[in-house]
PDB file of C-alpha atoms in Angstrom:
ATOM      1  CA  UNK R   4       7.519 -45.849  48.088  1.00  0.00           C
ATOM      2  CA  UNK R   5       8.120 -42.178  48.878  1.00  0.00           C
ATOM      3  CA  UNK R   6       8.472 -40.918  52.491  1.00  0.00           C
ATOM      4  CA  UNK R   7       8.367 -37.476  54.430  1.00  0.00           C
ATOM      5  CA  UNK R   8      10.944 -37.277  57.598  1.00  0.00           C
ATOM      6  CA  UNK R   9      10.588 -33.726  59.484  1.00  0.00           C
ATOM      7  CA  UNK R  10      13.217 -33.136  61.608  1.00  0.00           C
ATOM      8  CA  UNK R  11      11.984 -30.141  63.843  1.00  0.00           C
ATOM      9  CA  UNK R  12      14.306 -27.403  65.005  1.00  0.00           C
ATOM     10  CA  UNK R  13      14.953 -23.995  63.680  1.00  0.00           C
ATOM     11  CA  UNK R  14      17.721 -22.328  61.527  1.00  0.00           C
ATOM     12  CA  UNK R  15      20.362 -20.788  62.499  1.00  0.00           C
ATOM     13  CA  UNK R  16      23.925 -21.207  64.203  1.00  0.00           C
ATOM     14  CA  UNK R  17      22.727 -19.943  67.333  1.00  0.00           C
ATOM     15  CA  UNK R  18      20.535 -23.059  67.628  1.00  0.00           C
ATOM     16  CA  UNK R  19      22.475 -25.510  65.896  1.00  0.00           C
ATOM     17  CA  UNK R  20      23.406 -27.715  68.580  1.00  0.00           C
ATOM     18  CA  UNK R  21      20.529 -26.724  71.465  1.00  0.00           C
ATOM     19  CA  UNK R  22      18.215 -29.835  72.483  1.00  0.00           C
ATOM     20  CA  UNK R  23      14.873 -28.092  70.509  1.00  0.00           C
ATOM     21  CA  UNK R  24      17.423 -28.970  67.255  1.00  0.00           C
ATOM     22  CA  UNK R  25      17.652 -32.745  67.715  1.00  0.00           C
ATOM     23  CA  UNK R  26      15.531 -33.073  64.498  1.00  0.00           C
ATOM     24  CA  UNK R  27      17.827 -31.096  62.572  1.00  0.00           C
ATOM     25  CA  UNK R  28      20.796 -33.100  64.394  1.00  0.00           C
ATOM     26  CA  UNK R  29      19.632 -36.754  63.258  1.00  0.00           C
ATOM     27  CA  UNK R  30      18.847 -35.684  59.835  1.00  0.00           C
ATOM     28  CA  UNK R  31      22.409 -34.290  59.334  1.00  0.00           C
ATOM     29  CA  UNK R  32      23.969 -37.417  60.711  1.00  0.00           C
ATOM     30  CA  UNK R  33      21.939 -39.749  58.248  1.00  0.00           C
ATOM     31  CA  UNK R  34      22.755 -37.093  55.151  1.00  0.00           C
ATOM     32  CA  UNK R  35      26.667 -37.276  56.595  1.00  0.00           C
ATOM     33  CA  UNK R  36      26.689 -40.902  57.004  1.00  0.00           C
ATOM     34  CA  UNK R  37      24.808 -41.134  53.273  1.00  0.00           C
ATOM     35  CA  UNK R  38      27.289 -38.522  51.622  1.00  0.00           C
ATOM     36  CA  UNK R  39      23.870 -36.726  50.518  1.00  0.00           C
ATOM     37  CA  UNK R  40      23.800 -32.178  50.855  1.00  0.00           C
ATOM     38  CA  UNK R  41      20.595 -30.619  51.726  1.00  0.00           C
ATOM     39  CA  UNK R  42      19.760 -27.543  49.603  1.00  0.00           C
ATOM     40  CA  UNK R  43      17.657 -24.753  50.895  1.00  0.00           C
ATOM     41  CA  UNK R  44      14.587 -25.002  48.788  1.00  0.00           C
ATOM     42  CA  UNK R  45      10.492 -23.348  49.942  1.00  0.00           C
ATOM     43  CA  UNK R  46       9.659 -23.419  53.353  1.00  0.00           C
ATOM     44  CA  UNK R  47      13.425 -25.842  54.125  1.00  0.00           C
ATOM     45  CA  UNK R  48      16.422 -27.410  54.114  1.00  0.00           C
ATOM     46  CA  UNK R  49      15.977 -30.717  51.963  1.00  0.00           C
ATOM     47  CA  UNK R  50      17.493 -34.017  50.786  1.00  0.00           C
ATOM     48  CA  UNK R  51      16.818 -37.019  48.695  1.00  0.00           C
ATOM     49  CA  UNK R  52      17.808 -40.183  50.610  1.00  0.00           C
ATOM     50  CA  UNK R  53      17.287 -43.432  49.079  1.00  0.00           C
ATOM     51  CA  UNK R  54      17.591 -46.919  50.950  1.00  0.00           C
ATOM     52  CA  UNK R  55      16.093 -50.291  49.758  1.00  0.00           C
ATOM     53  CA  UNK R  56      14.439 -48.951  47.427  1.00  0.00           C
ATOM     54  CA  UNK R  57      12.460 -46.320  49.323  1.00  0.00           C
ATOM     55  CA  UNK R  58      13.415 -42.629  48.738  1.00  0.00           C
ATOM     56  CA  UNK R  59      13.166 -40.462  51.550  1.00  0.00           C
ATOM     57  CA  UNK R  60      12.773 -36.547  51.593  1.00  0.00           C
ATOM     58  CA  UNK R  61      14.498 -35.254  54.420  1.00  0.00           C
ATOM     59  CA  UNK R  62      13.036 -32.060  55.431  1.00  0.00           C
ATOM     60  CA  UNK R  63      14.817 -29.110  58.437  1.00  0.00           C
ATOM     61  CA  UNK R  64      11.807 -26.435  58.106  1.00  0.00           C
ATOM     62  CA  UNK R  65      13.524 -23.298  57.744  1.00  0.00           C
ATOM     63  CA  UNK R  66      10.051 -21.953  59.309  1.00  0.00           C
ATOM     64  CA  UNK R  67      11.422 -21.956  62.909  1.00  0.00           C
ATOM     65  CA  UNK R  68       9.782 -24.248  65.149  1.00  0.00           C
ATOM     66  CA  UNK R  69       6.410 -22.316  65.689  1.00  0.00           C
ATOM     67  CA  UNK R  70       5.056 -22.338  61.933  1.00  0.00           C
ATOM     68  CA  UNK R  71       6.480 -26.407  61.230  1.00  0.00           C
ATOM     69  CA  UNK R  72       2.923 -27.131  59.604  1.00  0.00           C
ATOM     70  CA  UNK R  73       3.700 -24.843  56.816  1.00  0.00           C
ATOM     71  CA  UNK R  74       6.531 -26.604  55.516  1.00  0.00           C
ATOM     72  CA  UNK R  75       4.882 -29.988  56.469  1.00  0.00           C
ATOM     73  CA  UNK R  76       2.062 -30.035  54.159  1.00  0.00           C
ATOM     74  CA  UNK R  77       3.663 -28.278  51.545  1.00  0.00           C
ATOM     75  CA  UNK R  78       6.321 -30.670  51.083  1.00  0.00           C
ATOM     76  CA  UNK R  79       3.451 -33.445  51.400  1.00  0.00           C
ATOM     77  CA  UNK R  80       1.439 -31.919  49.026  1.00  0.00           C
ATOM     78  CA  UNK R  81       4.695 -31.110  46.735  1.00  0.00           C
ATOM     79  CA  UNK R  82       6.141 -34.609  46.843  1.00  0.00           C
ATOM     80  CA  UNK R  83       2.609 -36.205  46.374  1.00  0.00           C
ATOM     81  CA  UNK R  84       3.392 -38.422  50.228  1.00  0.00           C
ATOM     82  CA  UNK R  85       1.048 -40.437  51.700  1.00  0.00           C
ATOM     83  CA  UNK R  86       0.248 -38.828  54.890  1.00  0.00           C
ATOM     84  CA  UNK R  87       1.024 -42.364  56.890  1.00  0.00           C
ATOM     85  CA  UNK R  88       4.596 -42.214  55.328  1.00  0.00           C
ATOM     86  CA  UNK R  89       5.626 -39.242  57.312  1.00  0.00           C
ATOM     87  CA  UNK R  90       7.514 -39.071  60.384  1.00  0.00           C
ATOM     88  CA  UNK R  91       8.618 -36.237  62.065  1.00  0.00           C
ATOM     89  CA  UNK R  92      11.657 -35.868  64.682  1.00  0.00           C
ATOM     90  CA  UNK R  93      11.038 -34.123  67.516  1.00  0.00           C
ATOM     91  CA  UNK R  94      12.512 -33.120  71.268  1.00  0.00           C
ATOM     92  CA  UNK R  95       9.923 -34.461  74.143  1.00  0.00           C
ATOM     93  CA  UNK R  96      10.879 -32.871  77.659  1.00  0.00           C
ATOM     94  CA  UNK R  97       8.827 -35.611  79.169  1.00  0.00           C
ATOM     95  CA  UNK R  98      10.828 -38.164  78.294  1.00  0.00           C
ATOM     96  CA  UNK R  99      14.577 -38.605  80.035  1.00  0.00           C
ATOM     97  CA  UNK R 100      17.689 -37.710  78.502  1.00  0.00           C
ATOM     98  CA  UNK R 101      18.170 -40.067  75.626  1.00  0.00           C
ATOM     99  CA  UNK R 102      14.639 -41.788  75.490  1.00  0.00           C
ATOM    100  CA  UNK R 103      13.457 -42.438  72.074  1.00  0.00           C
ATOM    101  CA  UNK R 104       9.928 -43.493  72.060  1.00  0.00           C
ATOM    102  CA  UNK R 105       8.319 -44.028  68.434  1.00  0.00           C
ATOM    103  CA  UNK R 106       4.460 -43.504  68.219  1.00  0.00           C
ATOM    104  CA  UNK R 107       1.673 -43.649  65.538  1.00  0.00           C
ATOM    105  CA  UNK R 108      -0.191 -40.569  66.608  1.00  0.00           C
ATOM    106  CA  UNK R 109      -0.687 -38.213  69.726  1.00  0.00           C
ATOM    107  CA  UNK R 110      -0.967 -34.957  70.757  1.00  0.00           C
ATOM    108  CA  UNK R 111       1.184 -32.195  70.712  1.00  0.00           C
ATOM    109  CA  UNK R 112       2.115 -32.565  74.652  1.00  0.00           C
ATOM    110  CA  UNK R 113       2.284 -28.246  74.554  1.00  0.00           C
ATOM    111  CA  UNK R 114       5.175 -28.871  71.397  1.00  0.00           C
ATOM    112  CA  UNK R 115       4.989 -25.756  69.290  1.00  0.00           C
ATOM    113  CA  UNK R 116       6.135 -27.585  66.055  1.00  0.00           C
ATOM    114  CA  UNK R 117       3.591 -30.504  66.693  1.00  0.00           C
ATOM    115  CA  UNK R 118       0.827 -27.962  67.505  1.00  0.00           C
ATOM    116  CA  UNK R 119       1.552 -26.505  64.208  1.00  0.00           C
ATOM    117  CA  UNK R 120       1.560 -29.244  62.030  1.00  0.00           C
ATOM    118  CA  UNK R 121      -1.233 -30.331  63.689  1.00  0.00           C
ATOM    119  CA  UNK R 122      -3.062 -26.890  63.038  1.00  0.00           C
ATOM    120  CA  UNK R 123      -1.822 -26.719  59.633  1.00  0.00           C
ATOM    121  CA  UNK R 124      -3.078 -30.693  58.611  1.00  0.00           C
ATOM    122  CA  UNK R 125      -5.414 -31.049  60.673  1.00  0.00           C
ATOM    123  CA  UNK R 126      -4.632 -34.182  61.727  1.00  0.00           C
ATOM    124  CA  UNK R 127      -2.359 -35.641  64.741  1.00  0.00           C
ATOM    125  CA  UNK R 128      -3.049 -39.099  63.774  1.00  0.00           C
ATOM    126  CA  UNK R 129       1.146 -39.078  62.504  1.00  0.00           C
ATOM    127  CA  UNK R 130       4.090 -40.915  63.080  1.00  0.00           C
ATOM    128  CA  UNK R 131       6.830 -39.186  65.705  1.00  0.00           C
ATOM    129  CA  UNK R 132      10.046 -40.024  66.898  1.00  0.00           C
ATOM    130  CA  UNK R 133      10.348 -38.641  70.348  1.00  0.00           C
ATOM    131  CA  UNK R 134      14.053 -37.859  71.457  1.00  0.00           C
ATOM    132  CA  UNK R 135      14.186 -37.569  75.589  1.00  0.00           C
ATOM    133  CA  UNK R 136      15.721 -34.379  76.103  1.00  0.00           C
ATOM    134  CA  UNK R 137      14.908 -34.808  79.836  1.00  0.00           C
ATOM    135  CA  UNK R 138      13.533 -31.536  81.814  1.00  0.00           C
ATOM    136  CA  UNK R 139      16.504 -30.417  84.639  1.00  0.00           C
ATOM    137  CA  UNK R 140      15.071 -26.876  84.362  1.00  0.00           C
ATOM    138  CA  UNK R 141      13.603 -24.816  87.254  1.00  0.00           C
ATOM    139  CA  UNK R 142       9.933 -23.422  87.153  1.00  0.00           C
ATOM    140  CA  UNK R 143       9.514 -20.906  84.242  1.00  0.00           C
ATOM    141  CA  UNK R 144      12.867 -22.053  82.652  1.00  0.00           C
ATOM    142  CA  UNK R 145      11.647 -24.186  79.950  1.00  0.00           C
ATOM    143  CA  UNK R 146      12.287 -22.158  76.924  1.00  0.00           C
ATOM    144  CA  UNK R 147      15.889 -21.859  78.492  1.00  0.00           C
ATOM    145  CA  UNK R 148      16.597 -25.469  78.601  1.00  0.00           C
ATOM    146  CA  UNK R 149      14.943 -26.097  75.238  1.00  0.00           C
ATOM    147  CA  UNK R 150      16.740 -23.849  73.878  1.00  0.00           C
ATOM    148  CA  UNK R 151      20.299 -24.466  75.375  1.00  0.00           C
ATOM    149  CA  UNK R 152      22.968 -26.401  74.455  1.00  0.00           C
ATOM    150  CA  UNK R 153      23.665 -30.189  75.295  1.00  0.00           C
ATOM    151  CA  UNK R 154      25.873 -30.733  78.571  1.00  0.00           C
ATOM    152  CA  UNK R 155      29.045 -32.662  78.076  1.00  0.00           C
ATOM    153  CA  UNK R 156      27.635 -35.869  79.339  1.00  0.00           C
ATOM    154  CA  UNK R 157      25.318 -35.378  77.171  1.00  0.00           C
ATOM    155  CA  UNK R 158      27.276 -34.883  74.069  1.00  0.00           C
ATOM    156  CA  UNK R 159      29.484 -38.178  75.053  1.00  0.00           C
ATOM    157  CA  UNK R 160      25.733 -40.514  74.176  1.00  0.00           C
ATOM    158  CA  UNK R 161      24.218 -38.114  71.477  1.00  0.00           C
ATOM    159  CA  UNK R 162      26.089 -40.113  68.099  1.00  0.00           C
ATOM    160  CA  UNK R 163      24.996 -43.747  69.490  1.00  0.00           C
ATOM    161  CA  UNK R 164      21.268 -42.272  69.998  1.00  0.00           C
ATOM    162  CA  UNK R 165      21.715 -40.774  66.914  1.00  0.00           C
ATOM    163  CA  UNK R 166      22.521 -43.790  65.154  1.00  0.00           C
ATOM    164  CA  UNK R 167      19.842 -45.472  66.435  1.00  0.00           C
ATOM    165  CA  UNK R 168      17.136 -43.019  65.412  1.00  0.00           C
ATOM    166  CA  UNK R 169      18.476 -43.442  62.152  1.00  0.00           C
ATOM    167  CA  UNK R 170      17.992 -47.077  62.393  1.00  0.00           C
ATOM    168  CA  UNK R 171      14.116 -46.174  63.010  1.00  0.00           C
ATOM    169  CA  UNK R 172      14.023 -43.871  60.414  1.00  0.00           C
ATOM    170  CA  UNK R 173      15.119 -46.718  58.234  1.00  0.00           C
ATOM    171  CA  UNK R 174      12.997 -49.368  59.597  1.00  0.00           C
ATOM    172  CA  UNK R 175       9.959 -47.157  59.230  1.00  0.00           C
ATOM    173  CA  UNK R 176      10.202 -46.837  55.692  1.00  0.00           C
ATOM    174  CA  UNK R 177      11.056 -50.485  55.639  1.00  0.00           C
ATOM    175  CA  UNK R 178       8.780 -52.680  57.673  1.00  0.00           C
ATOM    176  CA  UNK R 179       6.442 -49.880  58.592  1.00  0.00           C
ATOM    177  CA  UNK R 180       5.589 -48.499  61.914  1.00  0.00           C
ATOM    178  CA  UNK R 181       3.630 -51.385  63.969  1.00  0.00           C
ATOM    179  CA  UNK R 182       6.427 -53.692  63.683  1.00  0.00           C
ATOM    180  CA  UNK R 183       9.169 -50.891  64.242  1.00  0.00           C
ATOM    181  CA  UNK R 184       7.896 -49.221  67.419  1.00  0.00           C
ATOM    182  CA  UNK R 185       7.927 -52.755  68.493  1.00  0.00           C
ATOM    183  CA  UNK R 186      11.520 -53.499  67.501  1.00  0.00           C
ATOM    184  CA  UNK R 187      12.590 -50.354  68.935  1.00  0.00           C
ATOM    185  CA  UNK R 188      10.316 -49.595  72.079  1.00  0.00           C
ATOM    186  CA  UNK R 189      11.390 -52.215  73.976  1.00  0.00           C
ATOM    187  CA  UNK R 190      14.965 -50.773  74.222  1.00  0.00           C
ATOM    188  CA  UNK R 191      16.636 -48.903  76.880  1.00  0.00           C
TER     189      UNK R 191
END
C-alpha cells in the first residue's frame, strides 16, 4: 500500500518555523526521527518513508501555499496513489493552539492550500490533519499571525504534538482513517 502525506507550508528560511509551516515541520520530524533526506524533485521537497510495510511519499510543495493542488495531483498521478490514501497536514486558525483534529473530508475553511488542492482535484472529499494554531491576532492581522513565528510557550509543546501527529500519520496508513480519527479525536 502506497500513501500521499502533504505537509502544507511554503519554502524558504524566512518561513521555516512560522505556524502556516507546521506541515513542513511534522514531516521533517518523522524524516529526522526515520534517518530518511528529502530531495527537491517537480513541484517539492520529497521522501520515501516506509513503516509496516506501507511506503509513504512525503511531500513539502515547493509551490508556496497558494498553488498546493499542483503538486498534489501530480505527485498522485506520478506515484499512481489512491486518492483515499492521501492526507495532507495543514494549520487550522479555528482550532486552539495545539488541537489536532483528523477528518475524512471538508472544506477549505478560507485555507489557501486546501482551496487549491481542492480547485486543482476537484474533490474535498480528503483526509486532513488539522494542527490548532489558535487565532490571538487582531482584526485584519491574519496573514501576520499565520505567517509569524511560534511564541516560546509555544515552542516548549510543539515536539510532543509533533510526535503525536506522527503517530496519526502512522496509524492512517495502518488501520485507516475511521478507526484513527477515533483513536486520536478523543484526545486533549
Amino acid at each position: 500500500m502506497k500513501y500521499l502525506i502533504v505537509g502544507l507550508g511554503n519554502p524558504g528560511s524566512e518561513y521555516e518555523n512560522t505556524r502556516h509551516n507546521i506541515g513542513f515541520k511534522i514531516l521533517d520530524a518523522l524524516a529526522d526521527a526515520s534517518n530518511i533526506r528529502f530531495s527537491d524533485k517537480r513541484y517539492g521537497y520529497v521522501a520515501e518513508y516506509k513503516f509496516k510495510s506501507r511506503v509513504f511519499i512525503l511531500l513539502k510543495p515547493t509551490t508556496y501555499m497558494n498553488l498546493s493542488g499542483r503538486a498534489v495531483n501530480f505527485w498522485l498521478q506520478k506515484e499512481k496513489i489512491a486518492f483515499e490514501n492521501l492526507l495532507i497536514l495543514t494549520d487550522d486558525l479555528a482550532l486552539p493552539f495545539g488541537s489536532l483534529r483528523l477528518r475524512a473530508k471538508g472544506g477549505d475553511a478560507g485555507h489557501n492550500g486546501l482551496k487549491s488542492i481542492q480547485q486543482v482535484t476537484g474533490r474535498s472529499d480528503y483526509a486532513r490533519l488539522r494542527f490548532g494554531i489558535g487565532d490571538e491576532f487582531h482584526p485584519g492581522q491574519q496573514v501576520d499571525y499565520v505567517l509569524s513565528e511560534w511564541s516560546e510557550d509555544e515552542v516548549k509543546e510543539l515536539a510532543e504534538k509533533i510526535d503525536t501527529c506522527i503517530e496519526i500519520i502512522q496509524s492512517f496508513g495502518t488501520i485507516g482513517i475511521a478507526r484513527t480519527m477515533n483513536q486520536f479525536n478523543k484526545r486533549k
